[in-house]
C-alpha cells in the first residue's frame, strides 16, 4: 500500500501519518522531517535546503527527488509506505511514479486533508514539536502535560522557525500554486483513488475517516 498525504501546512498531515503508520505498520516518510534532520546534522543536503526552508519556499525538485529515491530504495514497499509532504510538485509526482514503476508498484491512495486558511494559520502558530522523537503538540488544543516538555521523551519542545505567521502565509501561497495542482494530476488518470477528508475536526474523527479511506477498517482494528 502506497499512500500519499496531501494538504496545506498545519492541516494535520504529520500527526495523522504518524497514527496511521503506527497502527498499520507502514513506513512513514516525511520529507520535512528528513530535511530538518539533515540540517541538524549539518550535511550538504541540509545546507542546500536551509535557505529555501527558512523562506517557506520549496526545496528544488532535483534535491528532493534524489533524497526520496534513496529512502524508497531502502524500504520494504510491500510493507506499505506513507508519504507525508511528498510529492509537492507535478515533476516530483512524475518522478515518484517512475521510481515506483521500477519497483513494480504504484500509488494506491491520495488522502487530501483540507481546512480553512484561518484555522491553518492558528494551528501552525500554536504548534510545538519535539526535535528528538518528533511528537507534535499544540498549545491551544493538545498541550503537553508539562509546559514546553515532550510527554513522550522529556525533551524541550521547539517552535519551528518557518511556523511564524508571515512564513506560514508564504507557505500557504506556495501550497496553492505548486502543490494543489497535484489533486487534478491524481484525479485525472494517475490511477490512484483521491479521498478528500475534512481536517477541521478532532484528531480522532479525522483519524477514523482516514483509516476508513485506506482500508475500510476503523482506527481500533
Ligand atoms: P514540512 O515539514 O512538510 O512542512 O516541510 C517543511 C519545509 O521543508 C517546506 O516548507 C519546504 O521548504 C521543505 N520541503 C519538505 N518537503 C518538500 C518537498 N516535497 N519538496 C520541496 N520542499 C520540501
Short mmCIF file of C-alpha atoms and ligand atoms in Angstrom, two decimals:
data_model
loop_
_atom_site.label_atom_id
_atom_site.label_comp_id
_atom_site.label_asym_id
_atom_site.label_seq_id
_atom_site.Cartn_x
_atom_site.Cartn_y
_atom_site.Cartn_z
CA UNK A 1 0.00 0.00 0.00
CA UNK A 2 1.49 3.31 -1.09
CA UNK A 3 -0.34 6.27 0.48
CA UNK A 4 0.24 9.98 -0.12
CA UNK A 5 -0.85 12.56 2.46
CA UNK A 6 -1.67 15.78 0.66
CA UNK A 7 -2.76 19.07 2.20
CA UNK A 8 -1.65 22.55 3.27
CA UNK A 9 0.73 23.27 6.19
CA UNK A 10 -0.94 22.78 9.57
CA UNK A 11 -3.76 20.57 8.30
CA UNK A 12 -2.54 17.58 10.34
CA UNK A 13 -0.65 15.50 7.76
CA UNK A 14 2.20 14.67 10.12
CA UNK A 15 0.01 13.81 13.12
CA UNK A 16 -2.29 11.62 11.05
CA UNK A 17 0.51 9.96 9.07
CA UNK A 18 2.20 9.00 12.34
CA UNK A 19 -1.02 7.46 13.72
CA UNK A 20 -1.70 5.59 10.50
CA UNK A 21 1.83 4.28 10.18
CA UNK A 22 1.93 3.11 13.82
CA UNK A 23 -1.44 1.34 13.54
CA UNK A 24 -0.83 -0.35 10.20
CA UNK A 25 2.93 -0.86 10.31
CA UNK A 26 3.56 1.37 7.30
CA UNK A 27 6.87 3.16 6.90
CA UNK A 28 6.30 6.91 7.48
CA UNK A 29 8.43 9.02 5.13
CA UNK A 30 8.17 12.74 5.96
CA UNK A 31 10.39 14.84 3.70
CA UNK A 32 10.19 17.89 6.03
CA UNK A 33 11.47 15.74 8.93
CA UNK A 34 14.26 14.30 6.76
CA UNK A 35 15.35 17.80 5.74
CA UNK A 36 15.27 19.10 9.33
CA UNK A 37 17.36 16.11 10.43
CA UNK A 38 19.86 16.84 7.62
CA UNK A 39 20.08 20.46 8.82
CA UNK A 40 20.66 19.42 12.43
CA UNK A 41 23.41 17.05 11.30
CA UNK A 42 24.94 19.77 9.11
CA UNK A 43 25.07 17.60 5.98
CA UNK A 44 25.47 19.03 2.48
CA UNK A 45 21.80 18.29 1.82
CA UNK A 46 20.84 20.21 4.96
CA UNK A 47 22.96 23.21 3.95
CA UNK A 48 21.44 23.26 0.45
CA UNK A 49 17.88 23.10 1.81
CA UNK A 50 18.27 25.66 4.60
CA UNK A 51 17.59 28.96 2.83
CA UNK A 52 14.55 27.62 0.93
CA UNK A 53 13.01 26.21 4.11
CA UNK A 54 13.57 29.40 6.11
CA UNK A 55 11.76 31.43 3.45
CA UNK A 56 8.88 28.94 3.33
CA UNK A 57 9.71 28.00 -0.26
CA UNK A 58 10.08 24.57 -1.75
CA UNK A 59 13.49 22.94 -1.89
CA UNK A 60 14.34 22.34 -5.60
CA UNK A 61 12.84 19.20 -7.12
CA UNK A 62 16.15 17.54 -8.02
CA UNK A 63 17.35 17.69 -4.39
CA UNK A 64 14.08 16.27 -3.03
CA UNK A 65 13.68 13.62 -5.70
CA UNK A 66 17.21 12.32 -5.09
CA UNK A 67 16.59 12.19 -1.35
CA UNK A 68 13.28 10.31 -1.67
CA UNK A 69 14.65 7.84 -4.22
CA UNK A 70 17.37 6.94 -1.75
CA UNK A 71 14.81 6.36 1.01
CA UNK A 72 12.43 4.37 -1.21
CA UNK A 73 15.29 2.20 -2.40
CA UNK A 74 15.90 1.15 1.21
CA UNK A 75 12.34 0.50 2.44
CA UNK A 76 10.28 -2.63 2.04
CA UNK A 77 7.45 -1.24 -0.10
CA UNK A 78 5.45 -4.46 0.33
CA UNK A 79 5.05 -3.45 3.97
CA UNK A 80 3.37 -0.18 2.99
CA UNK A 81 4.68 3.36 2.79
CA UNK A 82 3.02 6.60 3.77
CA UNK A 83 4.47 9.67 2.08
CA UNK A 84 3.96 12.85 4.12
CA UNK A 85 4.92 16.13 2.42
CA UNK A 86 5.97 14.46 -0.84
CA UNK A 87 5.25 14.89 -3.70
CA UNK A 88 4.69 18.65 -3.59
CA UNK A 89 5.03 19.46 -7.31
CA UNK A 90 3.97 17.76 -10.53
CA UNK A 91 7.60 16.90 -11.50
CA UNK A 92 8.00 15.25 -8.07
CA UNK A 93 4.80 13.23 -8.67
CA UNK A 94 6.08 12.14 -12.08
CA UNK A 95 9.44 11.12 -10.62
CA UNK A 96 7.66 9.18 -7.88
CA UNK A 97 5.55 7.32 -10.45
CA UNK A 98 8.75 6.35 -12.33
CA UNK A 99 10.52 5.16 -9.17
CA UNK A 100 7.53 3.10 -8.05
CA UNK A 101 7.11 1.71 -11.54
CA UNK A 102 10.67 0.38 -11.40
CA UNK A 103 9.69 -1.44 -8.18
CA UNK A 104 6.50 -2.77 -9.80
CA UNK A 105 4.35 -0.52 -7.60
CA UNK A 106 2.07 2.50 -7.91
CA UNK A 107 0.30 5.00 -5.65
CA UNK A 108 -2.83 3.41 -4.15
CA UNK A 109 -4.41 6.30 -2.23
CA UNK A 110 -4.07 10.06 -2.09
CA UNK A 111 -5.52 11.37 1.16
CA UNK A 112 -6.33 15.04 0.73
CA UNK A 113 -6.80 16.88 4.04
CA UNK A 114 -8.48 20.29 3.95
CA UNK A 115 -9.15 23.16 6.40
CA UNK A 116 -9.82 26.93 6.06
CA UNK A 117 -6.73 29.18 5.93
CA UNK A 118 -7.51 30.97 9.21
CA UNK A 119 -7.63 27.61 11.02
CA UNK A 120 -4.30 26.60 9.47
CA UNK A 121 -2.54 29.84 10.48
CA UNK A 122 -3.80 29.50 14.08
CA UNK A 123 -2.84 25.83 14.30
CA UNK A 124 0.65 26.43 12.98
CA UNK A 125 1.20 29.39 15.33
CA UNK A 126 0.42 27.11 18.29
CA UNK A 127 2.39 24.13 17.03
CA UNK A 128 5.28 22.86 19.14
CA UNK A 129 7.29 19.79 18.25
CA UNK A 130 9.82 17.53 19.85
CA UNK A 131 13.13 17.69 17.99
CA UNK A 132 14.11 14.28 19.39
CA UNK A 133 11.12 11.93 18.96
CA UNK A 134 9.08 14.05 16.52
CA UNK A 135 5.87 14.18 18.59
CA UNK A 136 3.78 17.23 17.73
CA UNK A 137 1.69 19.30 20.18
CA UNK A 138 -0.46 22.40 20.02
CA UNK A 139 -0.59 24.93 22.85
CA UNK A 140 -4.27 25.64 22.04
CA UNK A 141 -5.80 22.15 21.97
CA UNK A 142 -3.18 19.45 22.50
CA UNK A 143 -0.78 20.86 25.10
CA UNK A 144 1.88 18.67 26.76
CA UNK A 145 1.36 17.83 30.46
CA UNK A 146 4.37 19.97 31.42
CA UNK A 147 4.67 23.29 29.61
CA UNK A 148 7.36 23.13 26.88
CA UNK A 149 8.36 19.47 27.53
CA UNK A 150 7.65 16.40 25.46
CA UNK A 151 5.34 13.94 27.28
CA UNK A 152 6.93 11.01 25.45
CA UNK A 153 10.66 11.65 25.92
CA UNK A 154 11.00 14.74 28.17
CA UNK A 155 12.93 16.82 25.62
CA UNK A 156 12.44 20.57 25.29
CA UNK A 157 9.79 21.38 22.65
CA UNK A 158 10.56 23.81 19.83
CA UNK A 159 8.52 26.18 17.69
CA UNK A 160 9.69 25.75 14.08
CA UNK A 161 11.23 28.92 12.66
CA UNK A 162 9.15 28.53 9.48
CA UNK A 163 5.95 28.40 11.57
CA UNK A 164 5.96 32.18 12.17
CA UNK A 165 2.78 33.82 10.72
CA UNK A 166 4.49 35.58 7.78
CA UNK A 167 6.34 32.47 6.61
CA UNK A 168 3.19 30.38 7.05
CA UNK A 169 1.26 32.72 4.76
CA UNK A 170 4.03 32.30 2.19
CA UNK A 171 3.90 28.52 2.62
CA UNK A 172 0.13 28.58 2.06
CA UNK A 173 0.63 30.54 -1.18
CA UNK A 174 3.29 28.05 -2.29
CA UNK A 175 0.88 25.21 -1.50
CA UNK A 176 -1.92 26.73 -3.61
CA UNK A 177 0.38 27.48 -6.56
CA UNK A 178 2.69 24.48 -6.63
CA UNK A 179 1.12 21.60 -4.71
CA UNK A 180 -2.65 21.88 -5.17
CA UNK A 181 -2.36 21.10 -8.92
CA UNK A 182 -1.46 17.56 -7.78
CA UNK A 183 -5.10 17.00 -6.85
CA UNK A 184 -6.06 17.19 -10.53
CA UNK A 185 -2.92 15.29 -11.51
CA UNK A 186 -4.06 12.32 -9.40
CA UNK A 187 -7.78 12.75 -10.17
CA UNK A 188 -7.18 12.81 -13.91
CA UNK A 189 -6.00 9.36 -14.52
CA UNK A 190 -2.86 8.71 -12.49
CA UNK A 191 -4.64 5.57 -11.25
CA UNK A 192 -4.78 6.40 -7.52
CA UNK A 193 -8.00 6.96 -5.57
CA UNK A 194 -8.14 10.53 -4.22
CA UNK A 195 -10.11 10.76 -0.98
CA UNK A 196 -10.84 14.21 0.44
CA UNK A 197 -11.20 14.41 4.22
CA UNK A 198 -12.25 17.46 6.23
CA UNK A 199 -9.26 18.11 8.51
CA UNK A 200 -11.05 20.77 10.53
CA UNK A 201 -12.30 18.24 13.09
CA UNK A 202 -10.89 16.45 16.11
CA UNK A 203 -7.78 14.28 15.65
CA UNK A 204 -9.87 11.14 16.41
CA UNK A 205 -12.62 11.98 13.92
CA UNK A 206 -10.12 12.72 11.15
CA UNK A 207 -8.20 9.57 12.05
CA UNK A 208 -11.32 7.38 11.67
CA UNK A 209 -12.11 8.92 8.27
CA UNK A 210 -8.55 8.29 7.06
CA UNK A 211 -8.45 4.68 8.28
CA UNK A 212 -11.75 4.07 6.51
CA UNK A 213 -10.34 5.62 3.32
CA UNK A 214 -7.20 3.49 3.41
CA UNK A 215 -8.56 0.01 4.06
CA UNK A 216 -12.19 0.29 5.16
CA UNK A 217 -11.22 -0.67 8.70
CA UNK A 218 -11.68 1.55 11.75
CA UNK A 219 -8.88 3.06 13.86
CA UNK A 220 -9.14 0.40 16.57
CA UNK A 221 -8.99 -2.64 14.30
P1 LIG B 1 7.00 20.28 6.17
O1 LIG B 1 7.60 19.79 7.42
O2 LIG B 1 6.40 19.17 5.34
O3 LIG B 1 6.03 21.41 6.38
O4 LIG B 1 8.20 20.86 5.27
C1 LIG B 1 8.98 21.95 5.74
C2 LIG B 1 9.74 22.57 4.59
O5 LIG B 1 10.62 21.60 4.00
C3 LIG B 1 8.89 23.06 3.43
O6 LIG B 1 8.36 24.37 3.64
C4 LIG B 1 9.90 23.02 2.27
O7 LIG B 1 10.81 24.13 2.36
C5 LIG B 1 10.70 21.77 2.59
N1 LIG B 1 10.09 20.57 1.95
C6 LIG B 1 9.55 19.49 2.56
N2 LIG B 1 9.11 18.59 1.68
C7 LIG B 1 9.36 19.11 0.45
C8 LIG B 1 9.12 18.68 -0.89
N3 LIG B 1 8.50 17.51 -1.15
N4 LIG B 1 9.52 19.50 -1.90
C9 LIG B 1 10.14 20.66 -1.67
N5 LIG B 1 10.38 21.15 -0.43
C10 LIG B 1 10.00 20.37 0.63
#
